[in-house]
Coordinates of N, CA, C and O in Angstrom, one line a residue:
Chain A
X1 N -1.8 4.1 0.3 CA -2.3 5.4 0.9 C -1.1 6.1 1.5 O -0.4 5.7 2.4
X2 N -1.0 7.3 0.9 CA -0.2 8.2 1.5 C -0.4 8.4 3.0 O -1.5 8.6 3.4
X3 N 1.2 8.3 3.9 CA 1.3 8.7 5.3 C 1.7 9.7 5.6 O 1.9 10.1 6.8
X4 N 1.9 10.2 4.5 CA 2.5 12.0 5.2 C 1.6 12.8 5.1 O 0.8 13.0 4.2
X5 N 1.7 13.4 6.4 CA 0.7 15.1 6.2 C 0.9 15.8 5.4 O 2.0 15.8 5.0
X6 N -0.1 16.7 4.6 CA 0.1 17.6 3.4 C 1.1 18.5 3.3 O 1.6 18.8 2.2
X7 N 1.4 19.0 4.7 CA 2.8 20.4 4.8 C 3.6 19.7 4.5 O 4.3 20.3 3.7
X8 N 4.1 18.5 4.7 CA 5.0 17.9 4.7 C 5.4 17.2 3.3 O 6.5 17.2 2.8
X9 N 4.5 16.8 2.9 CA 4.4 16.4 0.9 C 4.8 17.4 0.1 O 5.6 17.3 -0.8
X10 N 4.1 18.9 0.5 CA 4.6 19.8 0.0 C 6.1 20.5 0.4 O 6.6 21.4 -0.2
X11 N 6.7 19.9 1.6 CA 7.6 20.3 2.0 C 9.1 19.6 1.1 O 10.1 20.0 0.5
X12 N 8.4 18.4 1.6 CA 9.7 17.3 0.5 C 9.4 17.2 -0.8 O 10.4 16.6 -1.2
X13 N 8.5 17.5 -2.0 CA 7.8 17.9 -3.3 C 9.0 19.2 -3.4 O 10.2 18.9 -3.8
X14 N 8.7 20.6 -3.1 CA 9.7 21.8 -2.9 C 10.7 21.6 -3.3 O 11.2 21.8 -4.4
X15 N 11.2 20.9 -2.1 CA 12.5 20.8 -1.9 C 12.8 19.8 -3.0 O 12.5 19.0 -2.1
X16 N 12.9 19.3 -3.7 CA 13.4 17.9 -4.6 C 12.8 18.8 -5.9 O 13.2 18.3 -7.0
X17 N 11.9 19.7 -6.2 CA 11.7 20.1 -7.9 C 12.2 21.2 -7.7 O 12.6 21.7 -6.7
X18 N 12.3 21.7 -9.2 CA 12.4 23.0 -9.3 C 11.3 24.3 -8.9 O 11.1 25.3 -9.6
X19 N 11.0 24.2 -8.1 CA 9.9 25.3 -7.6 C 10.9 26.6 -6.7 O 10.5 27.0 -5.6
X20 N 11.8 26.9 -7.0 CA 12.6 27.6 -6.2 C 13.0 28.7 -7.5 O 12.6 28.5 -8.7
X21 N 13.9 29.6 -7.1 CA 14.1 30.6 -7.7 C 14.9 30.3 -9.4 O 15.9 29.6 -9.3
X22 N 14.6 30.6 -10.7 CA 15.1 30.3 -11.8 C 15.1 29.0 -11.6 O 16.2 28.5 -11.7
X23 N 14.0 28.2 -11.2 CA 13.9 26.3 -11.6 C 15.1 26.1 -10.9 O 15.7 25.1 -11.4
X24 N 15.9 26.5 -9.9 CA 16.5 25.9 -8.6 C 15.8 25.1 -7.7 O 14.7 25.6 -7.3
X25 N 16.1 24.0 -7.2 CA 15.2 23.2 -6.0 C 14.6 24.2 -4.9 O 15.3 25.1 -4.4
X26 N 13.7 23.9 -4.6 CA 12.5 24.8 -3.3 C 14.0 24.7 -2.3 O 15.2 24.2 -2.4
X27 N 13.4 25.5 -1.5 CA 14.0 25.3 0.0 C 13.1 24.2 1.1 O 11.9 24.3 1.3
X28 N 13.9 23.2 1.7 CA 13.3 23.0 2.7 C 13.2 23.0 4.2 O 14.1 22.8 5.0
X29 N 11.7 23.3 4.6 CA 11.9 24.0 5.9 C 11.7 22.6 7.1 O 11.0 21.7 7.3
X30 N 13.0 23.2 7.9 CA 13.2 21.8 8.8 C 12.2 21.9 9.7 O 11.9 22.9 10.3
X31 N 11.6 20.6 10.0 CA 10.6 20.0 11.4 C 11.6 20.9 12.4 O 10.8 21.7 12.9
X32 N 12.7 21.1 12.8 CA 13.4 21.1 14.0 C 12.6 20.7 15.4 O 11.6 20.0 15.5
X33 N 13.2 21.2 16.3 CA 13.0 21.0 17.9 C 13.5 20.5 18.5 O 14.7 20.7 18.2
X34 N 13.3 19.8 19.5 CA 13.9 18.6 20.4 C 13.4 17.0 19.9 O 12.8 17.1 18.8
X35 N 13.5 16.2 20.2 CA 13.1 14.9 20.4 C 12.0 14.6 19.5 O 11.7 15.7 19.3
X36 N 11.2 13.8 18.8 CA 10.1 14.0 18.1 C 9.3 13.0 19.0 O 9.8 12.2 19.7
X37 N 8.0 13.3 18.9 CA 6.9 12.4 19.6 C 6.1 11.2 18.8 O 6.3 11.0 17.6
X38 N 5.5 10.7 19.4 CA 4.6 9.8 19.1 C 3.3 9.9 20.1 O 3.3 9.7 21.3
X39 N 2.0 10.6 18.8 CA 1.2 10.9 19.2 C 0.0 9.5 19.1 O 0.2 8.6 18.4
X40 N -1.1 9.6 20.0 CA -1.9 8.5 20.0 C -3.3 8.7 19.9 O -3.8 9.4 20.8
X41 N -4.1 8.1 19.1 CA -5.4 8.7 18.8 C -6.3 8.0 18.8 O -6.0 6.8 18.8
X42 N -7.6 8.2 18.8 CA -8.7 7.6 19.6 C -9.6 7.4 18.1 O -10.7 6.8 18.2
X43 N -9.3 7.8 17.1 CA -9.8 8.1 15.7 C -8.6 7.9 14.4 O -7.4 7.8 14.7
X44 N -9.0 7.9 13.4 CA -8.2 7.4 12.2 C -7.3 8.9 11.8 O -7.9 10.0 11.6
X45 N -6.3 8.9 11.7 CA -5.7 10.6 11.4 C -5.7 10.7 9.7 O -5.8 9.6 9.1
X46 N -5.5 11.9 8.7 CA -5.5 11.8 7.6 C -4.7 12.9 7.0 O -4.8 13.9 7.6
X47 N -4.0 12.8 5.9 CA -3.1 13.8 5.3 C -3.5 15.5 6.1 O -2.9 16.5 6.3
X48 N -4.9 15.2 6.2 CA -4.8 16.9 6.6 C -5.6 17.4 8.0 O -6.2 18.5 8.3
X49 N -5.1 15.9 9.0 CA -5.7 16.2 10.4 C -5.4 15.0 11.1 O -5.5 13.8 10.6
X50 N -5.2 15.5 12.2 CA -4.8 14.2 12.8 C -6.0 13.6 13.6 O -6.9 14.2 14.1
X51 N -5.9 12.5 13.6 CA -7.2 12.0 14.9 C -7.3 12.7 16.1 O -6.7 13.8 16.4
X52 N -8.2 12.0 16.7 CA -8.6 12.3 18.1 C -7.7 12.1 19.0 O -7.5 10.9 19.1
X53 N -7.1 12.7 19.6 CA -6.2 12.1 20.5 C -6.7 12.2 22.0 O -7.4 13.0 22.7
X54 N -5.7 10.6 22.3 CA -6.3 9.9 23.3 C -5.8 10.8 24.5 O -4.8 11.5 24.7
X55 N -7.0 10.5 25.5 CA -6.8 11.5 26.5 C -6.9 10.5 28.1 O -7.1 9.3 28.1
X56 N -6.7 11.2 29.2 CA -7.1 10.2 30.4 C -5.5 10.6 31.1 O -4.7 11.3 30.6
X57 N -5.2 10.0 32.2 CA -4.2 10.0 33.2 C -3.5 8.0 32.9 O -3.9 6.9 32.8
X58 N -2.1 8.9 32.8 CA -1.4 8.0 31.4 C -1.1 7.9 30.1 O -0.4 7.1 29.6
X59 N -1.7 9.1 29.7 CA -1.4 9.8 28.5 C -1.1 11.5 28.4 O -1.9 12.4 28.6
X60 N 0.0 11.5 28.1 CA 0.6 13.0 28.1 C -0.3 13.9 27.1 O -0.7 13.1 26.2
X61 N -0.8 15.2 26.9 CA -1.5 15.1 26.0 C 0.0 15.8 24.7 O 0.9 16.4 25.3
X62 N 0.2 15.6 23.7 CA 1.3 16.0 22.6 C 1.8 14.7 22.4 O 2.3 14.5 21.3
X63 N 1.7 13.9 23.2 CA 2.5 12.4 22.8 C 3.7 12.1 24.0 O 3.9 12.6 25.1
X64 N 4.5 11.2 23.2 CA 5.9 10.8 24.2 C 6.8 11.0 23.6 O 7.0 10.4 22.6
X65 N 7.7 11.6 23.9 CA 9.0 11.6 22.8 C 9.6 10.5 22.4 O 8.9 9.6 22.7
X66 N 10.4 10.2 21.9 CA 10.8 9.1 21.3 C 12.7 9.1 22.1 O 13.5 10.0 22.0
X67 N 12.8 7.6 22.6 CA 13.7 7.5 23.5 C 14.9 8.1 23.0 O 15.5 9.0 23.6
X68 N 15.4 7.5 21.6 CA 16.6 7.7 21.6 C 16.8 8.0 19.8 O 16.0 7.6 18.9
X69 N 18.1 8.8 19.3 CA 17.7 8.6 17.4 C 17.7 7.1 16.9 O 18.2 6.1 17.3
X70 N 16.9 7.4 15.7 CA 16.6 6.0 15.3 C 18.2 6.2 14.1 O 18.8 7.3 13.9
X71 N 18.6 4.8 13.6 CA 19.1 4.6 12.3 C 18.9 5.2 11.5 O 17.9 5.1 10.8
X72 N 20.0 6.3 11.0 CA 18.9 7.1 9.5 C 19.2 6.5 8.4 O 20.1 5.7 8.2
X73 N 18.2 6.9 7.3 CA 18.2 5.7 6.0 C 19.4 6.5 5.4 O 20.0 7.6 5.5
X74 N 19.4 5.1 4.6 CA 20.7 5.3 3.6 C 20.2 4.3 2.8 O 19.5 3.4 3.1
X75 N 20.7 4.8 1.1 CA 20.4 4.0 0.1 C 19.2 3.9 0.1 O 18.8 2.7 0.0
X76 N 18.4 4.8 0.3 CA 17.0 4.3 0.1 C 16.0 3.9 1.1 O 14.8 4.0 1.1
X77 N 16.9 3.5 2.2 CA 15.9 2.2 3.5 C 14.9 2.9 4.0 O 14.5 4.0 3.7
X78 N 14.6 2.1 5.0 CA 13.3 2.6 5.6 C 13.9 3.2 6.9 O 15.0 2.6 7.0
X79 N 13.8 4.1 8.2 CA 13.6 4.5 9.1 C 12.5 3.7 10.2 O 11.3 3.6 9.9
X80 N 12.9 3.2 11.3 CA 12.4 2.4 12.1 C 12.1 3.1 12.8 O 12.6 4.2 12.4
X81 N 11.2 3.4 14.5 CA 11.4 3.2 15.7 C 10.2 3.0 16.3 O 9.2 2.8 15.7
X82 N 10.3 2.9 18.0 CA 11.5 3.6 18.6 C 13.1 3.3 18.5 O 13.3 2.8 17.4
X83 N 13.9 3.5 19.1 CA 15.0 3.1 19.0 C 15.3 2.9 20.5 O 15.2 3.8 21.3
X84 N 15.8 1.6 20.8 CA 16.7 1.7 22.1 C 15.6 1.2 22.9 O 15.9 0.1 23.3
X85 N 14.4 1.6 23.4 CA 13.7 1.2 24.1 C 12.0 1.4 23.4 O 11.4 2.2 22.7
X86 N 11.7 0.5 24.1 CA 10.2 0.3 23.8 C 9.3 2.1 24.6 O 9.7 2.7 25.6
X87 N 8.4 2.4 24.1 CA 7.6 3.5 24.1 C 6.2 2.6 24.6 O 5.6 1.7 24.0
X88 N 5.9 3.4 26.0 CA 4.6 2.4 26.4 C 3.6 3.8 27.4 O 4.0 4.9 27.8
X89 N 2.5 3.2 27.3 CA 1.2 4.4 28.0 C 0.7 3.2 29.1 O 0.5 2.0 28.8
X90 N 0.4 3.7 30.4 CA -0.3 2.7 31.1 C -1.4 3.4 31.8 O -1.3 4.1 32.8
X91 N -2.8 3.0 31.0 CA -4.0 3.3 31.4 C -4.3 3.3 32.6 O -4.5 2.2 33.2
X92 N -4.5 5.0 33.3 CA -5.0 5.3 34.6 C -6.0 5.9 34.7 O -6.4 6.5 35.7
X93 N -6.9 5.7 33.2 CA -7.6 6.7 33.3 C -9.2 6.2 33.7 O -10.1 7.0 33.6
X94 N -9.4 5.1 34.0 CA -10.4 4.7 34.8 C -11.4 4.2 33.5 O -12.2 3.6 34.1
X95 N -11.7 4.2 32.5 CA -12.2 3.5 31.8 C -11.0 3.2 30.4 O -10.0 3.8 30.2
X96 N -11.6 2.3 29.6 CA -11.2 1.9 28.0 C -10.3 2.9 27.6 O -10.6 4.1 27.8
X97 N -8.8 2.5 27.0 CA -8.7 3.4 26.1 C -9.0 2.7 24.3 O -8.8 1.4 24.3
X98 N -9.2 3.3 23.3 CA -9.7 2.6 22.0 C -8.5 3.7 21.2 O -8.6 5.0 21.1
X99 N -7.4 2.7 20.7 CA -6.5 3.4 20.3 C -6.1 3.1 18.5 O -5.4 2.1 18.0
X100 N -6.5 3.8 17.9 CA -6.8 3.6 16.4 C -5.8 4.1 15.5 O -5.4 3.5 14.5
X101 N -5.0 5.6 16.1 CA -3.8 5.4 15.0 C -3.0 6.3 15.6 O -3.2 6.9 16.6
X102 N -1.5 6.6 14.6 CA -0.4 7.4 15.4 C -0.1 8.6 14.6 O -0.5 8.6 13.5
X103 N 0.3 9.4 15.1 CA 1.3 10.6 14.4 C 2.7 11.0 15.1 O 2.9 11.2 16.2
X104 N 3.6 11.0 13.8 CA 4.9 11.7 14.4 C 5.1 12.6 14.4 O 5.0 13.3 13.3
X105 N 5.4 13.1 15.4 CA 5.3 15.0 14.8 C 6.7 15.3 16.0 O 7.1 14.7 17.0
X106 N 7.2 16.6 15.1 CA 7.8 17.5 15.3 C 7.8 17.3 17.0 O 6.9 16.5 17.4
X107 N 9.0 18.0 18.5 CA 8.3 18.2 19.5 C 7.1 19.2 19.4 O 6.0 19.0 20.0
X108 N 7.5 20.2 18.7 CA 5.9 21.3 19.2 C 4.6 20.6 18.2 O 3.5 21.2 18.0
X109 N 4.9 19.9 18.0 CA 3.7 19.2 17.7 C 3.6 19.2 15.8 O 2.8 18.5 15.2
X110 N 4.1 19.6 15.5 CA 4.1 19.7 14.0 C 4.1 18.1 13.3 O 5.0 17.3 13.4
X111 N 2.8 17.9 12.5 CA 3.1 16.4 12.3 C 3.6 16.1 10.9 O 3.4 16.7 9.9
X112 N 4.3 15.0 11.2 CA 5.0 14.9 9.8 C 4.6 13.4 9.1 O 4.5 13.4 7.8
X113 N 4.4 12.3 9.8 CA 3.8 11.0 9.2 C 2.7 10.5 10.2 O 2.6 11.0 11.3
X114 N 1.7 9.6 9.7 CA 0.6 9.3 10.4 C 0.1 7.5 9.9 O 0.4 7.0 8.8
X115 N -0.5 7.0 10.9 CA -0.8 6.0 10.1 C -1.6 5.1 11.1 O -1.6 5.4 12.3
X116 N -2.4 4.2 10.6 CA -3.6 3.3 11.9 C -2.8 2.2 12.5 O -1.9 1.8 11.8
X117 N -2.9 1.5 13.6 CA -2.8 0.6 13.9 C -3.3 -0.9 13.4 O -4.4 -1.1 12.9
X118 N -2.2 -1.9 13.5 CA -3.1 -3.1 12.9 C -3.8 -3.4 13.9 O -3.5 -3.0 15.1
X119 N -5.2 -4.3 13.7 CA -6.0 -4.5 14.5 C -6.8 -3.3 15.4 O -7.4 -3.3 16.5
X120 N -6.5 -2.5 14.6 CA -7.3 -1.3 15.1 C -8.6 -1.5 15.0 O -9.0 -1.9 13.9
X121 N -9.9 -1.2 16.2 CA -9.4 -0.5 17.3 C -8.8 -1.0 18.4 O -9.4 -1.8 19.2
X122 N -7.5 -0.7 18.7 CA -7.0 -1.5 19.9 C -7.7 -1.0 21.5 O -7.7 0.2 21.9
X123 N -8.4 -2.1 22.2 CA -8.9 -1.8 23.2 C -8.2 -2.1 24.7 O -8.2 -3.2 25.3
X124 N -7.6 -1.0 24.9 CA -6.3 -1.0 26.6 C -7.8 -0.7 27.7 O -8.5 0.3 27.7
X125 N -7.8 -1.9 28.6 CA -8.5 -2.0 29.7 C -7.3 -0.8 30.9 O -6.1 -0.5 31.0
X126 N -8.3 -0.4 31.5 CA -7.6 0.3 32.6 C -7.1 -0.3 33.7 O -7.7 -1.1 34.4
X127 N -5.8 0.2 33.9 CA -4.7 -0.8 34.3 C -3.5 -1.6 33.4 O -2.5 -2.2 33.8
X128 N -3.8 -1.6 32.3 CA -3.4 -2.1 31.2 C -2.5 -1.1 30.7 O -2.4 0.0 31.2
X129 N -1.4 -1.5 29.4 CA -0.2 -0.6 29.2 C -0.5 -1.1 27.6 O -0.7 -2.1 26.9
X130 N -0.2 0.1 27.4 CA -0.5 0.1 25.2 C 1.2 0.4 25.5 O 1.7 1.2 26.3
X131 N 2.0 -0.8 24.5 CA 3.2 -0.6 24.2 C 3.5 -1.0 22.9 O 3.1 -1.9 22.2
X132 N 4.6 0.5 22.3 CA 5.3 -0.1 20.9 C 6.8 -0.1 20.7 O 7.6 0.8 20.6
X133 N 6.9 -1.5 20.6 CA 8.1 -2.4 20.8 C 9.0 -1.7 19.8 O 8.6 -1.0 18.8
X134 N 10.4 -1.8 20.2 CA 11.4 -1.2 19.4 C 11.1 -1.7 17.6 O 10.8 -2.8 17.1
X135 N 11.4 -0.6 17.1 CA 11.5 -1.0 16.0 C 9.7 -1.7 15.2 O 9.6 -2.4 14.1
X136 N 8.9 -1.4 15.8 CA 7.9 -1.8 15.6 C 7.2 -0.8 14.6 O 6.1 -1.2 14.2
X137 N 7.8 0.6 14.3 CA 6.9 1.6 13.2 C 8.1 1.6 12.0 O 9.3 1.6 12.2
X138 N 7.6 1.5 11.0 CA 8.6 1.4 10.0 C 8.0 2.3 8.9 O 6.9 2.1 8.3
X139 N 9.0 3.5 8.9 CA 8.7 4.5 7.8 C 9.4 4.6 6.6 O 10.6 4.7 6.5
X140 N 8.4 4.7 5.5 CA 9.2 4.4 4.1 C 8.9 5.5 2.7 O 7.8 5.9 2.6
X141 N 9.8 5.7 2.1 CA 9.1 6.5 0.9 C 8.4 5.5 0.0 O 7.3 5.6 -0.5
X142 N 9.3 4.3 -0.3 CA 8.8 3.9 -1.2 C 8.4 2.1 -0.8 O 7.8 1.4 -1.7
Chain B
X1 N 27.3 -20.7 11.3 CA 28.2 -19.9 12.8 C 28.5 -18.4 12.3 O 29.6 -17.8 12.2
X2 N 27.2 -17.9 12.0 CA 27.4 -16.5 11.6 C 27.5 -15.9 13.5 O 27.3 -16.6 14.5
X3 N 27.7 -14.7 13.5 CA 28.2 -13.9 14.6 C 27.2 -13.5 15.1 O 26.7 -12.6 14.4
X4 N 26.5 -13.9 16.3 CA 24.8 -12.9 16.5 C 25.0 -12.0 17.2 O 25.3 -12.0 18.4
X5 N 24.8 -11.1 16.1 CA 25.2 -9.5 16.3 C 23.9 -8.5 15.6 O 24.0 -7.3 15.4
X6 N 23.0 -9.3 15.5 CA 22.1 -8.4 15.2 C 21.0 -8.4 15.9 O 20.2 -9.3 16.2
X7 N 21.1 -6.9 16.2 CA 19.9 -6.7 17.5 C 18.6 -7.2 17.5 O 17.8 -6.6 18.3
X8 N 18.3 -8.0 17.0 CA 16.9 -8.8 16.9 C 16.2 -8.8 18.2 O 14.9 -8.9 18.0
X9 N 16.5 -8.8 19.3 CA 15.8 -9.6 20.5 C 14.3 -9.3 20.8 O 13.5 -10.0 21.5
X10 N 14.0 -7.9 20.0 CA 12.5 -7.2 20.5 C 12.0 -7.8 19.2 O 12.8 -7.9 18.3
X11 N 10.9 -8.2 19.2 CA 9.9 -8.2 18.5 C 9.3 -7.1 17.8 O 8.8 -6.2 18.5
X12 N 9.2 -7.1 16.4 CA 8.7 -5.4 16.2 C 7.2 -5.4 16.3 O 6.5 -5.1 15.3
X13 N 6.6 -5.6 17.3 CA 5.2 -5.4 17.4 C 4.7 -4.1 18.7 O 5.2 -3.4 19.6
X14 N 3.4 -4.4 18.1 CA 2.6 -3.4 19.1 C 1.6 -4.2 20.1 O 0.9 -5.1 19.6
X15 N 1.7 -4.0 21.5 CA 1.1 -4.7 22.4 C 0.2 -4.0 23.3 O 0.2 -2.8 23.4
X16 N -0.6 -4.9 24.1 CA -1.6 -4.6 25.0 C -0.6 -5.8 26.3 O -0.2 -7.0 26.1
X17 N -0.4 -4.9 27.4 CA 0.3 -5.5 28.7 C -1.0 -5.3 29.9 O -1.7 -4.3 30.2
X18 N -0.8 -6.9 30.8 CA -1.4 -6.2 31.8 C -0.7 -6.2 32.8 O 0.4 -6.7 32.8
X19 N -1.2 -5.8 33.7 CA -0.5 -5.1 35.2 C 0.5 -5.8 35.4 O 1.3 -5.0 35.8
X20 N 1.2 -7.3 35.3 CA 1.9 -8.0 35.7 C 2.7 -8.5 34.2 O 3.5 -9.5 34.1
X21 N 2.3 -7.7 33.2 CA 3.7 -8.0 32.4 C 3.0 -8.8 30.9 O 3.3 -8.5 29.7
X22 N 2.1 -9.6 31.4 CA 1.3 -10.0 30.8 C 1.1 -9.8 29.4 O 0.7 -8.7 29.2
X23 N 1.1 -10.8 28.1 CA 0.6 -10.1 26.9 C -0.9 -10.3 26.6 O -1.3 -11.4 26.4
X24 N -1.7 -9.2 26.6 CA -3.2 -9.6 26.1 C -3.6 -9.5 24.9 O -4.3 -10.3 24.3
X25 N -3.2 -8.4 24.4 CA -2.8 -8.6 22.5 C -1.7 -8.2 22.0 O -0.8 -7.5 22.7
X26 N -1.6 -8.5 20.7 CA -0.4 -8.2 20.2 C -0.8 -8.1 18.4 O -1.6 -8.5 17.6
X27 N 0.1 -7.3 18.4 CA -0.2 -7.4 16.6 C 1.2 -6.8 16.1 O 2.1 -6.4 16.8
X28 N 1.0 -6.7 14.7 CA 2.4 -6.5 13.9 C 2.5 -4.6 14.1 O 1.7 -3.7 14.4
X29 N 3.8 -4.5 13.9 CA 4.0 -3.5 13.7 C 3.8 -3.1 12.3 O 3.7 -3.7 11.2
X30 N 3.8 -1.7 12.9 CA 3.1 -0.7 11.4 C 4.1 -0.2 10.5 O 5.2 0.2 11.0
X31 N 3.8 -0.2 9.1 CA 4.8 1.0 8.1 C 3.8 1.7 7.6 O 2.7 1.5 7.0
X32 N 4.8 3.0 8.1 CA 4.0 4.3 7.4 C 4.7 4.8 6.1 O 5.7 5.4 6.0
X33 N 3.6 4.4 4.7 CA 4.9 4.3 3.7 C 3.8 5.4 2.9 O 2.6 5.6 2.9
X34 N 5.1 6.0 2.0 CA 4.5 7.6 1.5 C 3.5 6.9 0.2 O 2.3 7.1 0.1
X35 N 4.3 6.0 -0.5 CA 3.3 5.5 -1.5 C 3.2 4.1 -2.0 O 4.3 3.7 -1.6
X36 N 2.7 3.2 -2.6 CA 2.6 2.0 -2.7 C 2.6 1.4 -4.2 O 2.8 0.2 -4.4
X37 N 2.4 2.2 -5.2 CA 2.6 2.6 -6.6 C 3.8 3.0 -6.8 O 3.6 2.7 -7.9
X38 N 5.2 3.5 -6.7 CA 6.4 3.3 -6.9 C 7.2 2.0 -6.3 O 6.8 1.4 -5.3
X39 N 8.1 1.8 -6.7 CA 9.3 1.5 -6.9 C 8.6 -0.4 -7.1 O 9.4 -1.4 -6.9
X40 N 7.4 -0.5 -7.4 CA 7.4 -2.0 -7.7 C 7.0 -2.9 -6.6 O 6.1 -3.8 -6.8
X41 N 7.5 -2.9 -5.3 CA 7.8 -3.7 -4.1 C 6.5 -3.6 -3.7 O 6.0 -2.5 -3.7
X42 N 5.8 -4.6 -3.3 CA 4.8 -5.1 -3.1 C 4.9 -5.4 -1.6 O 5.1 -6.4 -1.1
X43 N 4.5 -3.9 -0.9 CA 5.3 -4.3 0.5 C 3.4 -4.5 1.1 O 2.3 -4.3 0.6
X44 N 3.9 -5.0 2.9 CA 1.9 -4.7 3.7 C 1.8 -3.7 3.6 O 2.6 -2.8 3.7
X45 N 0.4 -3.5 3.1 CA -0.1 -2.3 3.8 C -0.9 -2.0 5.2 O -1.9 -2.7 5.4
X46 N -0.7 -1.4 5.9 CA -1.0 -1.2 7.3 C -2.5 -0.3 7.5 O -3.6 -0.5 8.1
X47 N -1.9 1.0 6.6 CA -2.4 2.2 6.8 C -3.3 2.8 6.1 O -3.7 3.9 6.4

């Protein structure tokens, strides 16, 4: 099952065929920003929408940025993170959180890969901290 | 007597902590992979 959002399939599709001027490669248009996030959702997200995202005191609403740059691929590899440190939420919000899947996106929110958690739905008691361990999201083309 | 130099020490998973550090679940970490029909490799699917 495809993990990238649709802007994004069509973004890297573009850019890699000839869809650009006289069968020249597309242009492609950069995510840019600052830092990228890791969004958290309460519902399953899908190429053309992201879940529900989780809400409550403890959760930023846009996500968390991501600590530090990850490894970029080479030869092929996959892209890991976080990097550097673990990315954690600590439920203040007075009841359950039920945390089902993620999105990376852009900082201003623009999402670019998405995907569910194993064991989803994960249920964080209040008081409780949802954490993902360095290196624990591993993103791949192929 | 290879050289341990490779950052291994975190576990790549996703956890449930409680107030004191505690692990109450745990599971594997996720790959978000574009497609599962190329390149052959019969990797988990997560997603």
């Amino acid at each position: 099952m495809a993990a990238i959002e649709n802007a994004m399939i069509s973004n890297i599709l573009n850019a890699t065929t000839p869809t650009g001027a006289s069968g020249a490669p597309g242009s492609f248009s950069a995510v840019g920003g600052t830092a990228m996030k890791v969004r958290l959702n309460s519902t399953a997200s899908t190429a053309s929408a992201a879940g529900t995202e989780l809400t409550g005191t403890g959760y930023t609403a846009g996500g968390t940025a991501v600590p530090a740059a990850s490894t970029a691929s080479s030869g092929g590899s996959s892209v890991t993170l976080p990097a550097s440190s673990a990315l954690s939420w600590t439920n203040s919000s007075g009841g359950n959180w039920s945390i089902v899947s993620m999105d990376l996106t852009s900082s201003a929110g623009t999402r670019t890969w998405f995907g569910n958690f194993n064991g989803q739905p994960i249920s964080v008691a209040n008081g409780n901290t949802f954490q993902i361990a360095v290196a624990a999201v591993t993103i791949a083309l192929t | 007597m290879q050289p341990e130099d490779e950052p291994e020490a975190t576990p790549a998973t996703v956890r449930v902590l409680d107030p004191d550090g505690n692990i109450v679940a745990e599971y594997e970490g996720i790959t978000l992979q574009a497609a599962t029909d190329i390149g052959g490799e019969d990797e988990e699917e997560s997603s």
